XYZ file of C-alpha atoms in Angstrom:
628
model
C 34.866 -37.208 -47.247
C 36.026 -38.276 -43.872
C 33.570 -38.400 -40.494
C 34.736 -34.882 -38.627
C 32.237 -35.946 -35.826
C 33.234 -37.464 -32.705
C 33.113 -38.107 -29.085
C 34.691 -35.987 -26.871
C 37.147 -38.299 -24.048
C 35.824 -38.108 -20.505
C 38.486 -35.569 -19.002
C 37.705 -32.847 -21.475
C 33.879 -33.285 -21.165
C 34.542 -33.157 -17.484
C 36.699 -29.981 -17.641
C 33.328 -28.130 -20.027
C 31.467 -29.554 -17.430
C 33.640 -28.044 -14.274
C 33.405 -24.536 -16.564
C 29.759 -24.298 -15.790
C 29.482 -26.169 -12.292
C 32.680 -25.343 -10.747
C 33.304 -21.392 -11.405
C 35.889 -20.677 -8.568
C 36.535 -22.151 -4.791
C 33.093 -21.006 -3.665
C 31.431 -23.556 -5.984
C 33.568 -26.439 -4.358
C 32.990 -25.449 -1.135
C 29.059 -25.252 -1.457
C 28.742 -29.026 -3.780
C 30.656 -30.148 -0.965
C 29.125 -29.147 1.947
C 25.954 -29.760 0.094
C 26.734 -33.487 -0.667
C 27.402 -33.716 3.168
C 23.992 -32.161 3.885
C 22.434 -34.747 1.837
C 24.214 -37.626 3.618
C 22.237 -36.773 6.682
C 25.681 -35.249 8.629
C 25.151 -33.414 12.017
C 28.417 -31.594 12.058
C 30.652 -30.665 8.880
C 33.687 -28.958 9.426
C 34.796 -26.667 6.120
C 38.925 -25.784 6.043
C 40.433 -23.756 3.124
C 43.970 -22.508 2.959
C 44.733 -19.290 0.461
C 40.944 -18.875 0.111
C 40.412 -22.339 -1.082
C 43.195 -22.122 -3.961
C 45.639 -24.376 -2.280
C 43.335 -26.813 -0.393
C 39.896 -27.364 0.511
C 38.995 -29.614 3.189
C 35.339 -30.495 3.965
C 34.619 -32.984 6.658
C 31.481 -34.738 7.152
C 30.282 -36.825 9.736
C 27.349 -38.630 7.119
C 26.523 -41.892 6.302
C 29.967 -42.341 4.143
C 30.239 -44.524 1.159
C 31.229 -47.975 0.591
C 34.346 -48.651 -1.876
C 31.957 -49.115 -5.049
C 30.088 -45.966 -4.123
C 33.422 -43.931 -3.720
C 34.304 -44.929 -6.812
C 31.487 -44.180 -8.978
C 30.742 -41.151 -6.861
C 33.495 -39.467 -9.520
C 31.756 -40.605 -12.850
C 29.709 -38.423 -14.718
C 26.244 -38.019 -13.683
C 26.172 -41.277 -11.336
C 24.124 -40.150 -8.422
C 22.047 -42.006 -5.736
C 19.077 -39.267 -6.072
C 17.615 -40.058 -9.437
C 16.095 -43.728 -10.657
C 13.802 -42.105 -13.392
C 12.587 -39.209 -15.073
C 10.113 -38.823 -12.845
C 11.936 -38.477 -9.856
C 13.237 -35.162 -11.433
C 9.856 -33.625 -9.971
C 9.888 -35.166 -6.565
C 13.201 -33.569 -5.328
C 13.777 -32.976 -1.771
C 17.761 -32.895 -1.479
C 20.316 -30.728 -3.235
C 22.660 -32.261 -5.512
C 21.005 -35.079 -7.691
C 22.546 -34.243 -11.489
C 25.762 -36.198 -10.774
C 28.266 -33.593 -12.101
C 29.861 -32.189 -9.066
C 32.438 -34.686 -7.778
C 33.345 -35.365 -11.654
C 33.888 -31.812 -12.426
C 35.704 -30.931 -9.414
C 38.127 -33.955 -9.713
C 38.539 -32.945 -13.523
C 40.490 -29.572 -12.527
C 41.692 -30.460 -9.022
C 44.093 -32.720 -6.818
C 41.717 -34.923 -4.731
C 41.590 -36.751 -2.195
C 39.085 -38.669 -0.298
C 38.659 -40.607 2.979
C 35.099 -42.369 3.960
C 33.983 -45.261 5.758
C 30.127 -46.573 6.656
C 29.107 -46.673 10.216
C 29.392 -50.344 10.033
C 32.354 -50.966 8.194
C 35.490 -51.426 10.505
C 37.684 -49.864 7.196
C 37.288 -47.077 5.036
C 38.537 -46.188 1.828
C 40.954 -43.821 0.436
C 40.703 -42.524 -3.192
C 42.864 -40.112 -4.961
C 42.569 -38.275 -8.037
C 44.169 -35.963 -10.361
C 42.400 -34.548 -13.550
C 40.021 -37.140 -13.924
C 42.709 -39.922 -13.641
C 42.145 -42.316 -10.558
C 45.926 -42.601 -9.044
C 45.098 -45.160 -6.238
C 42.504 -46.491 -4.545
C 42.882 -48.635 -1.232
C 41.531 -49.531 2.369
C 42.255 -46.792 5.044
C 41.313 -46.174 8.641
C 39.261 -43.530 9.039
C 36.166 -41.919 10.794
C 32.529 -42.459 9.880
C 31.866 -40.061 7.334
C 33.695 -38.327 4.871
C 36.762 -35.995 4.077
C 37.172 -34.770 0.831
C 40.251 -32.641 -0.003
C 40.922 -30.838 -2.649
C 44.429 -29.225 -3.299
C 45.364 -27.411 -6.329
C 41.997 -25.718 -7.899
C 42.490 -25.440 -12.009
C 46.152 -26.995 -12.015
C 45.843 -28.168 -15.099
C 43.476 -25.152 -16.292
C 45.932 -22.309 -16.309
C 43.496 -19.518 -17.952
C 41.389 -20.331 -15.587
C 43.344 -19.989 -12.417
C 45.024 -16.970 -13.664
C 41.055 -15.286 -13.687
C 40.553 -15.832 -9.914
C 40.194 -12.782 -7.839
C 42.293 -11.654 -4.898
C 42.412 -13.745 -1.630
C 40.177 -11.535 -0.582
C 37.267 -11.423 -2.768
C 37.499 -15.264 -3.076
C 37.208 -15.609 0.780
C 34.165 -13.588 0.659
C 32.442 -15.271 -2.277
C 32.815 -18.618 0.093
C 31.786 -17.374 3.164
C 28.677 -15.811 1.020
C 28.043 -19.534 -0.276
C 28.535 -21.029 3.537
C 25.855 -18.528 4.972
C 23.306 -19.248 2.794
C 23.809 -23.071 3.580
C 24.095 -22.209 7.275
C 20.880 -20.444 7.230
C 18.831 -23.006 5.727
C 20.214 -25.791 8.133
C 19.972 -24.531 11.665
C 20.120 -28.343 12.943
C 23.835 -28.874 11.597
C 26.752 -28.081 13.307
C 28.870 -25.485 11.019
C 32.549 -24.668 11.835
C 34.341 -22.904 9.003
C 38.883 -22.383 9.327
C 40.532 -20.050 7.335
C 43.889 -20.199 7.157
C 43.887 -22.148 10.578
C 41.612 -19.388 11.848
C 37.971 -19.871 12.735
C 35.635 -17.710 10.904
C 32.534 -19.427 12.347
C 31.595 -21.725 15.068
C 27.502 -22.452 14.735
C 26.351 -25.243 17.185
C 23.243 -26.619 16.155
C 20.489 -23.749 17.159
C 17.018 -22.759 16.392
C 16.457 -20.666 13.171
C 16.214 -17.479 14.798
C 19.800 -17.909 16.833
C 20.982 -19.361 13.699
C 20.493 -16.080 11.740
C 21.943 -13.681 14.656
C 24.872 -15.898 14.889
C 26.004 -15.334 11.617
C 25.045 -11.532 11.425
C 25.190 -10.527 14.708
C 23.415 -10.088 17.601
C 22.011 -6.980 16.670
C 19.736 -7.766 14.267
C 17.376 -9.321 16.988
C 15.757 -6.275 17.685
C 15.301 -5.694 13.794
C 13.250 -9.144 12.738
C 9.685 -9.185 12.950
C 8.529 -12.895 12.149
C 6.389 -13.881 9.232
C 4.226 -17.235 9.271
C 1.585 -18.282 6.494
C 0.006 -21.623 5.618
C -1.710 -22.398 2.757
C -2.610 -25.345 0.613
C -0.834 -24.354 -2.175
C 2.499 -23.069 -0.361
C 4.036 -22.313 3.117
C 5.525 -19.162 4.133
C 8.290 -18.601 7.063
C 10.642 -16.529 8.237
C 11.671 -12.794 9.366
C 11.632 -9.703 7.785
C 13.068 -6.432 8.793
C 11.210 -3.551 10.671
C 11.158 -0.328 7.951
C 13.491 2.204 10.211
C 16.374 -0.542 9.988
C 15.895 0.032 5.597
C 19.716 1.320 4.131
C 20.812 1.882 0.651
C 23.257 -0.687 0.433
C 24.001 -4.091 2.336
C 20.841 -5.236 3.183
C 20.823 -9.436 4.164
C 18.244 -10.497 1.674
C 17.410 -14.201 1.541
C 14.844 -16.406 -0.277
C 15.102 -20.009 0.298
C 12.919 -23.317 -1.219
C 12.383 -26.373 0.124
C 15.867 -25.933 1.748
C 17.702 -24.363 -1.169
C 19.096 -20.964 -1.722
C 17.533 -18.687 -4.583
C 17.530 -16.041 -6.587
C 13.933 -14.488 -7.340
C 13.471 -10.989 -9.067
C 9.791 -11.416 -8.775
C 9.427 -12.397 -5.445
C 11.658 -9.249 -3.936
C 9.389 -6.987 -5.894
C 6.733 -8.505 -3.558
C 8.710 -7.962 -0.150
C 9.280 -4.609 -1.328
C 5.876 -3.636 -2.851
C 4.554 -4.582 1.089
C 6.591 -1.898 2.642
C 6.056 0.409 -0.008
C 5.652 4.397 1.299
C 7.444 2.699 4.741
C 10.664 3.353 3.815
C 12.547 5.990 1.264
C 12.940 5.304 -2.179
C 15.888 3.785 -3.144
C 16.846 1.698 -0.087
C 16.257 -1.754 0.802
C 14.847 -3.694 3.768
C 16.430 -7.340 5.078
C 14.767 -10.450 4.951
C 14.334 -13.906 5.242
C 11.991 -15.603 3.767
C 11.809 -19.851 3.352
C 9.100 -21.366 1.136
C 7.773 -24.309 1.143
C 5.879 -26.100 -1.644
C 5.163 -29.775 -3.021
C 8.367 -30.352 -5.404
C 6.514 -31.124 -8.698
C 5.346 -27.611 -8.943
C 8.886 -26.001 -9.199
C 11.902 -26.706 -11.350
C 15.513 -26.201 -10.133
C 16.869 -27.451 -13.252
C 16.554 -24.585 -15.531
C 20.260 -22.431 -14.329
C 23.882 -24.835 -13.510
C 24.461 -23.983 -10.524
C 20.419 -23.881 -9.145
C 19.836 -20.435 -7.889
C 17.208 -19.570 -10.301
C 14.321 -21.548 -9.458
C 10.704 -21.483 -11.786
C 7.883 -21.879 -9.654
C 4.052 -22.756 -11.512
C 2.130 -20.139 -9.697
C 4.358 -17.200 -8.958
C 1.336 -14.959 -9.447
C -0.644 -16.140 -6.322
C 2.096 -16.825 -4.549
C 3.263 -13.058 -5.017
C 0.245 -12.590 -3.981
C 0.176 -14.928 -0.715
C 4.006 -13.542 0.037
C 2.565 -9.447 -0.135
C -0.223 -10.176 1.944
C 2.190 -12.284 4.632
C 4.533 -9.556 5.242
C 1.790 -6.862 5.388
C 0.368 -8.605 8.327
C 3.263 -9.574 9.987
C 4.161 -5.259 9.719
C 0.953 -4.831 10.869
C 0.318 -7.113 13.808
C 3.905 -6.360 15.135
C 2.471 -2.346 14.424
C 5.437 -1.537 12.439
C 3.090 0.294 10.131
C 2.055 3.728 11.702
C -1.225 3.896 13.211
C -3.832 6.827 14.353
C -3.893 6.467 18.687
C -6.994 8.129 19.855
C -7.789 9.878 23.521
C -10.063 6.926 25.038
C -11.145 9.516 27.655
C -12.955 12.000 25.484
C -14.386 9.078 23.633
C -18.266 8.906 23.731
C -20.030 6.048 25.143
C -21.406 3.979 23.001
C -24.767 2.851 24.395
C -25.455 -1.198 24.545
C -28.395 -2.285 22.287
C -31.263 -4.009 23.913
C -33.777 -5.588 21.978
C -36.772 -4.664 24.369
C -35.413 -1.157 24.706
C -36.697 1.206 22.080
C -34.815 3.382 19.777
C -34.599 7.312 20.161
C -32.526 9.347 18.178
C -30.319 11.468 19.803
C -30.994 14.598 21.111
C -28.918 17.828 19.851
C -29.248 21.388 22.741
C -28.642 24.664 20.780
C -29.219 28.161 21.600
C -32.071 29.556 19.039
C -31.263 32.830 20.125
C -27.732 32.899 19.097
C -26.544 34.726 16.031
C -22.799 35.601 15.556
C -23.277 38.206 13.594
C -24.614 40.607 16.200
C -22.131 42.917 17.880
C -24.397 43.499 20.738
C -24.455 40.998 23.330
C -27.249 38.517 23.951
C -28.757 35.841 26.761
C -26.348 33.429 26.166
C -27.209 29.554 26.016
C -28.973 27.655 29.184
C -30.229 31.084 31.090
C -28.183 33.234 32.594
C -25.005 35.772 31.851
C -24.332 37.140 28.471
C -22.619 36.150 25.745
C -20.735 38.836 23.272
C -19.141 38.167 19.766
C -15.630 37.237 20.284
C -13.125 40.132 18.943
C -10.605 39.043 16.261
C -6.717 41.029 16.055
C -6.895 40.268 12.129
C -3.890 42.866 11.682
C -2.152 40.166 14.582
C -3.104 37.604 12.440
C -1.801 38.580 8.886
C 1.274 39.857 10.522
C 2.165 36.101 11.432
C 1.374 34.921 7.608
C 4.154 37.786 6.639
C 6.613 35.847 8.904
C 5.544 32.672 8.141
C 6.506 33.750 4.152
C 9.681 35.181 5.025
C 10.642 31.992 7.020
C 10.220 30.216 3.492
C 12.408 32.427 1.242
C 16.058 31.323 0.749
C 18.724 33.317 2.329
C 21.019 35.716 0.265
C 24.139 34.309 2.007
C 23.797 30.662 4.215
C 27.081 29.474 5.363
C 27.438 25.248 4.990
C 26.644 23.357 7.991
C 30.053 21.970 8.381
C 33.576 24.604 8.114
C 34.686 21.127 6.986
C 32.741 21.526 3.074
C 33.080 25.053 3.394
C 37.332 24.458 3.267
C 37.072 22.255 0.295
C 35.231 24.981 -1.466
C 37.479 27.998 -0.373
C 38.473 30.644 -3.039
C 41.941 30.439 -4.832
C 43.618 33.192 -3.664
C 46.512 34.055 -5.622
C 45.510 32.156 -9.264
C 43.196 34.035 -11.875
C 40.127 32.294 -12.460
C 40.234 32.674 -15.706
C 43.413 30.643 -15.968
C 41.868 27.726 -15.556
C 38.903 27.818 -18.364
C 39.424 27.332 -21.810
C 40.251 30.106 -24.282
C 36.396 29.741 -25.687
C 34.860 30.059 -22.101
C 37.553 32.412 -20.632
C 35.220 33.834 -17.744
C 34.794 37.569 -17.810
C 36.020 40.102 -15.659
C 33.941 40.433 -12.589
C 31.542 37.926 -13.509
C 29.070 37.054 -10.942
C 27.901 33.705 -9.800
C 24.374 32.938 -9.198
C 22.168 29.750 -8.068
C 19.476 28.760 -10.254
C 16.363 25.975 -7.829
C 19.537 25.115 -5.465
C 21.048 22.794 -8.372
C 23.230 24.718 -10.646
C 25.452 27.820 -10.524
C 25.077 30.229 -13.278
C 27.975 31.901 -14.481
C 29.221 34.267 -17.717
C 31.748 33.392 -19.686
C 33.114 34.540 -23.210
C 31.403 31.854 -25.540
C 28.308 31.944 -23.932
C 26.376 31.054 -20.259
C 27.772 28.815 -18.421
C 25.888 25.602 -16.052
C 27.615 23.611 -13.439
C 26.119 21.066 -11.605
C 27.208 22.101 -7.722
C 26.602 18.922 -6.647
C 28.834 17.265 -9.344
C 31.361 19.569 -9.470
C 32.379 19.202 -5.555
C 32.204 15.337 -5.723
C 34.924 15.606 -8.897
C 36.656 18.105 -6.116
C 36.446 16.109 -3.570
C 37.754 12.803 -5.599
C 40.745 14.178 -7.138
C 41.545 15.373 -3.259
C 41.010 11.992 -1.761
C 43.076 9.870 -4.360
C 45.960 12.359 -4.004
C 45.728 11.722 0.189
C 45.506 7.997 -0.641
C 48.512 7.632 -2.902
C 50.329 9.636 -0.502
C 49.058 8.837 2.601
C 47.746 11.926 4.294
C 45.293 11.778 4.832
C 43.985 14.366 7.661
C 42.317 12.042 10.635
C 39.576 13.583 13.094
C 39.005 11.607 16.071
C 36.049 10.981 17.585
C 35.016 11.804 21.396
C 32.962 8.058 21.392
C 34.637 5.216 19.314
C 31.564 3.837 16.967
C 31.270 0.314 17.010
C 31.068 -1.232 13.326
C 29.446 -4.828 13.397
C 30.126 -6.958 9.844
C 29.335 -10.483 9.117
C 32.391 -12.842 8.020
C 31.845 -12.277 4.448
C 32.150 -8.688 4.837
C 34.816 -8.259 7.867
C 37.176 -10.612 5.355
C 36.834 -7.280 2.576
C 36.929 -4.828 5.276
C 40.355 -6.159 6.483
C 41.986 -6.278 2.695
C 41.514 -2.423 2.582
C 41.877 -1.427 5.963
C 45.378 -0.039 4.247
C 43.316 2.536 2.385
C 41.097 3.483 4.537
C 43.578 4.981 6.940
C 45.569 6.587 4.276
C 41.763 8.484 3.889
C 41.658 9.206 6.909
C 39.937 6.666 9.344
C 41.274 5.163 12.599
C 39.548 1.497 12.516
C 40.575 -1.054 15.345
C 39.710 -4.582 14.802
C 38.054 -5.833 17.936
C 37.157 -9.395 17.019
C 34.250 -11.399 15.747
C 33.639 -8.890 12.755
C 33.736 -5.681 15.448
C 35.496 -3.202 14.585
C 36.072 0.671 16.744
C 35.631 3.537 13.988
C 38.369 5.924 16.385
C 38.885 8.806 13.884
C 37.003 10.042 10.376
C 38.757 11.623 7.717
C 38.603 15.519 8.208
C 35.781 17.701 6.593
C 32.998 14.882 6.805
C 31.852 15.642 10.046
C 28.077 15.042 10.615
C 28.316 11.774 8.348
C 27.096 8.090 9.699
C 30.809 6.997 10.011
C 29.199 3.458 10.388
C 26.704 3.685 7.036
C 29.935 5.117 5.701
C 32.139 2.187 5.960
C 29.774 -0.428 5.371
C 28.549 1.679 2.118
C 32.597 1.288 0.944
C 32.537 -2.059 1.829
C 29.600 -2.817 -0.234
C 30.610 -1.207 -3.310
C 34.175 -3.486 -2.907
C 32.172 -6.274 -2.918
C 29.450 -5.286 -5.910
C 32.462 -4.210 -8.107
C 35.031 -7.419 -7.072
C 37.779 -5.478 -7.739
C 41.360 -7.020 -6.538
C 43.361 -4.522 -7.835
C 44.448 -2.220 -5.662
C 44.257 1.374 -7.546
C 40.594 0.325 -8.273
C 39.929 -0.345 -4.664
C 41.373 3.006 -3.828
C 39.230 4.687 -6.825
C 36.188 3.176 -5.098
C 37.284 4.462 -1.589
C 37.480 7.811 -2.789
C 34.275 7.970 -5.209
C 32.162 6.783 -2.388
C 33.416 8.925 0.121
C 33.281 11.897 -2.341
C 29.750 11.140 -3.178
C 29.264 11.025 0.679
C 30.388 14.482 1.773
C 29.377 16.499 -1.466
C 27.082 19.203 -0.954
C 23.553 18.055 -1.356
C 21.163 19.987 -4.328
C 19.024 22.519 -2.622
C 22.076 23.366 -0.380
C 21.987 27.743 -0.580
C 25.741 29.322 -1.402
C 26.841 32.258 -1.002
C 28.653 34.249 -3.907
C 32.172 33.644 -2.038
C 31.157 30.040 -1.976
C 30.473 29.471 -5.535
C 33.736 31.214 -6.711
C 35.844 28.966 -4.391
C 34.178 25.710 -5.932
C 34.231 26.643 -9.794
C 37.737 27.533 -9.391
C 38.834 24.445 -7.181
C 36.770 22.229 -9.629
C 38.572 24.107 -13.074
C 41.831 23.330 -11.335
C 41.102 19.420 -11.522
C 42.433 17.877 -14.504
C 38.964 16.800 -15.515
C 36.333 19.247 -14.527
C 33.714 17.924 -17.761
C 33.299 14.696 -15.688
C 32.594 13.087 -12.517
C 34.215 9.627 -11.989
C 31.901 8.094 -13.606
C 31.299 9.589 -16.377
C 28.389 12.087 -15.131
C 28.359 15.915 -17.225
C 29.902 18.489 -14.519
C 28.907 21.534 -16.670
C 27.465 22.643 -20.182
C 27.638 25.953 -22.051
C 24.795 27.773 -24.031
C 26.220 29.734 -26.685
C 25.920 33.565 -27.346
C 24.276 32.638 -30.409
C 22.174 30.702 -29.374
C 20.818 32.771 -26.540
C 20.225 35.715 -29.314
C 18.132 33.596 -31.858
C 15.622 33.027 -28.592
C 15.173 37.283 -28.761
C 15.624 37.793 -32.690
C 12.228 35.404 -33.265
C 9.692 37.639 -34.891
């Protein structure tokens, strides 16, 4: 039998290699601009063209690397970081495995220029696929510039799995903030497309973080500053009113490096806990700092999930940081009390003794006598005071009426009220089934503010209201997008929408569909954007939470296609302008939105997948009453 085992050649071990390290432009752009970090550069300068699938360009202005070095930079796992095994647990910089350069240059065109600060020449390298083309003496600046054309030319299944412009613009500029916010002392300046995304002098920390979200958030950040001998704690955390749903800036960084920790956010959120609503998140910023050998950033590829040796304390430290900084900063509610009706509190003296206090009462008084009698301290008398009990009760009667629901409360908005108007003109009954063909002059009714009762021929009938308008409301909204009328309101003060890069780049790649919704957006620069106009019928909606909730869920579901971005559009601003459970409707009401939601083509469903309505059968109903 013949040996079946063998060694795989370097280019295909590079290209499995590439599969894990380098997953799409984003990973070249952050092993690049990390390398340059580590080679102690002041200023890098990060250029991509088609959202890094034609050419990245990262220049450096590091220590650079001799001829040798540039050479054997591109070999597997040849790194200047590591000696020994035991320099795996004394890390302090951020690539040190060896596998970048080699698995980039295994699916890319690249080309690189570098020269030490006291070497008169550089050297200029290029590779293709793992196959060194040329290598000779260049002029160039002290540094480096590494380009890289072509991403996965010679990987076609690969390239043809990359997500729209779009999404891969954001996924780098995600990858470039989280580098930019852990190195405040390095010049950033990031082109797209010949356009400058960012410009980030070298700044302090907290400059560092408003430059890259925005100004805004100044007002938001409370600091947070711990020291202790097993770890260090720094950075800012959010006050609780700024909390939101979705889109909240949450950062944890180690010893310089960007990470993702499960454990640790449960900690963050377990301190504001009862501070802000269920459900919605609070930003923060948070940067560790513990002795290397008791963490290991070895355990995931691309070294986001990091294990630490005592996560317990350290949850424990990290809690107990962020309650204090809430509470010296006195984001946490406190009791104020009136100083001037305070008592004084005497000053002890040790040669003074100690009497109790001394308590005046009237012996005389009882307040069960009608009659009146010498009232307290001499003089004048004092009568029982009179109660109006009949006054009294009367105001617990209104007080109980105030409570009961209304037979018939109109919606806040005419807006909701329109979507749910009555089809005039169509039996109801045409649009059920044959087995739950609604009877004549059936009545609707609300059962705890959730679910409209009604009767049909198989049986009782439950619809979700809240359910049933959002399926409404998202079958109207994909019919105005696909044809683009959308009904715009305009506003009487322009909001002013502020979005980092990474967002503003997803915001602008369905701007398209949001004005065939219904909103007026002008871009106004720098990530600003004027919300002019709203789409008609969500009035009294954050127009702001609004559009960076659609934004959000664009980015969560990395969708490039456009008929799912639409779909998300108009599910999220369904969701956003249905009627809300405990919301009271009158009769009228509830007829207009069962027949407007059995008109859909889909009235079982929501859009994603959530039951609309169920039916108890007649039979069913009976064996409850024939039990003897």
């Amino acid at each position: 039998m013949s040996d079946i085992i063998h060694l795989l050649p370097d280019s295909v071990a590079n290209q499995i290699a590439a599969g894990e390290v380098i997953q799409r432009p984003a990973s070249v752009v952050k092993e690049l601009v990390e390398n340059a970090i580590d080679a102690e550069a002041k200023e890098i300068h990060v250029l991509v063209t088609d959202a890094g699938k034609t050419c990245i360009q990262v220049i450096d202005d590091g220590k650079g690397m001799s001829e040798t070095d540039a050479r054997l930079s591109f070999e597997r796992h040849a790194t200047s970081k590591i000696r020994e095994a035991a320099d795996l647990f004394a890390l302090r910089t951020m690539g040190f495995r060896g596998e970048a350069l080699a698995s980039i240059a295994a699916v890319a065109e690249v080309e690189l220029k570098t020269r030490l600060a006291d070497e008169e020449l550089g050297t200029r390298l290029l590779i293709a696929g793992s196959k060194v083309e040329s290598q000779e003496a260049a002029s160039c600046p002290k540094g480096s510039n590494f380009s890289i054309k072509n991403l996965f030319f010679n990987v076609p299944a690969r390239r043809k799995f990359l997500k729209a412009n779009s999404t891969e613009l954001s996924n780098i500029l995600a990858e470039f903030e989280r580098i930019a916010l852990v190195h405040p002392e390095v010049a950033f300046y990031l082109y797209s497309n010949d356009t400058e995304l960012f410009n980030l002098p070298a700044m302090s920390l907290r400059q560092r973080v408003m430059a890259v979200f925005g100004k805004k958030l100044n007002q938001q950040l409370l600091s947070v500053d711990v020291n202790t001998t097993m770890i260090k704690i720094s950075g800012f955390v959010a006050k609780p009113e700024t909390s939101r749903k979705k889109g909240a800036h949450q950062y944890f960084f180690v010893n310089g490096r960007y990470m993702r920790h499960p454990y640790f956010h449960k900690a963050v959120m377990e301190a504001y806990e009862q501070l802000i609503p269920a459900g919605e998140q609070i930003s923060y910023f948070i940067y560790f700092e513990v002795d290397p050998a008791n963490i290991d950033v070895n355990i995931h590829p691309t070294k986001t999930e990091i294990k630490f040796e005592n996560e317990q304390a350290i949850w424990q430290i990290l809690s107990a940081a962020i309650k204090e900084s809430l509470g010296k900063f006195s984001a946490i509610p406190t009791i104020d009390f009136d100083t001037e009706d305070m008592p004084d509190i005497p000053i002890f003296r040790q040669a003074h003794p100690i009497e109790p206090p001394k308590v005046h009462y009237n012996a005389d008084f009882n307040p069960f006598k009608t009659s009146s009698v010498s009232s307290y301290g001499g003089g004048g008398d004092y009568s029982r005071p009179q109660v109006e009990w009949e006054e009294l009760y009367s105001g617990l009667e209104r007080a109980s009426r105030m409570n009961e629901p209304m037979e018939e409360e109109p919606f806040a908005d005419e807006g909701r009220m329109a979507d749910m108007g009555s089809s005039k003109g169509q039996p109801v009954s045409s649009f059920y089934g044959n087995e739950s063909a609604m009877e004549k002059g059936a009545q609707h009714f609300q059962f705890k503010g959730r679910f409209i009762l009604t009767s049909v021929k198989s049986g009782l009938m439950l619809i979700d209201q809240h359910r049933a308008h959002i399926r409404v409301l998202f079958d109207r909204y994909m019919n105005q997008i696909r044809q683009k009328q959308g009904m715009s309101q305009g506003v009487l003060f322009p909001e002013i929408l502020q979005l980092p890069a990474s967002e503003a780049s997803v915001l602008d790649s369905i701007l398209e569909d949001l004005s065939a919704v219904g909103f007026d957006l002008s871009p106004l620069g720098g990530g600003s954007y004027a919300i002019n106009g709203i789409p008609s019928g969500i009035e009294g909606l954050n127009p702001i939470d609004l559009v960076r909730n659609m934004v959000h869920t664009a980015m969560e579901k990395g969708n490039d296609v456009k008929e799912e971005v639409q779909t998300i559009l108009a599910s999220t601003l369904a969701r956003a302008a249905a009627i809300v459970y405990g919301q009271v409707l009158s009769n009228e009401e509830m007829s207009g939105l069962v027949d407007n939601l059995f008109a859909c083509p889909s009235p079982n469903y929501t859009p994603d997948g959530r039951t609309v309505l169920a039916t108890i059968k007649e039979e069913e109903i009976e064996k409850l009453f024939n039990r003897s």
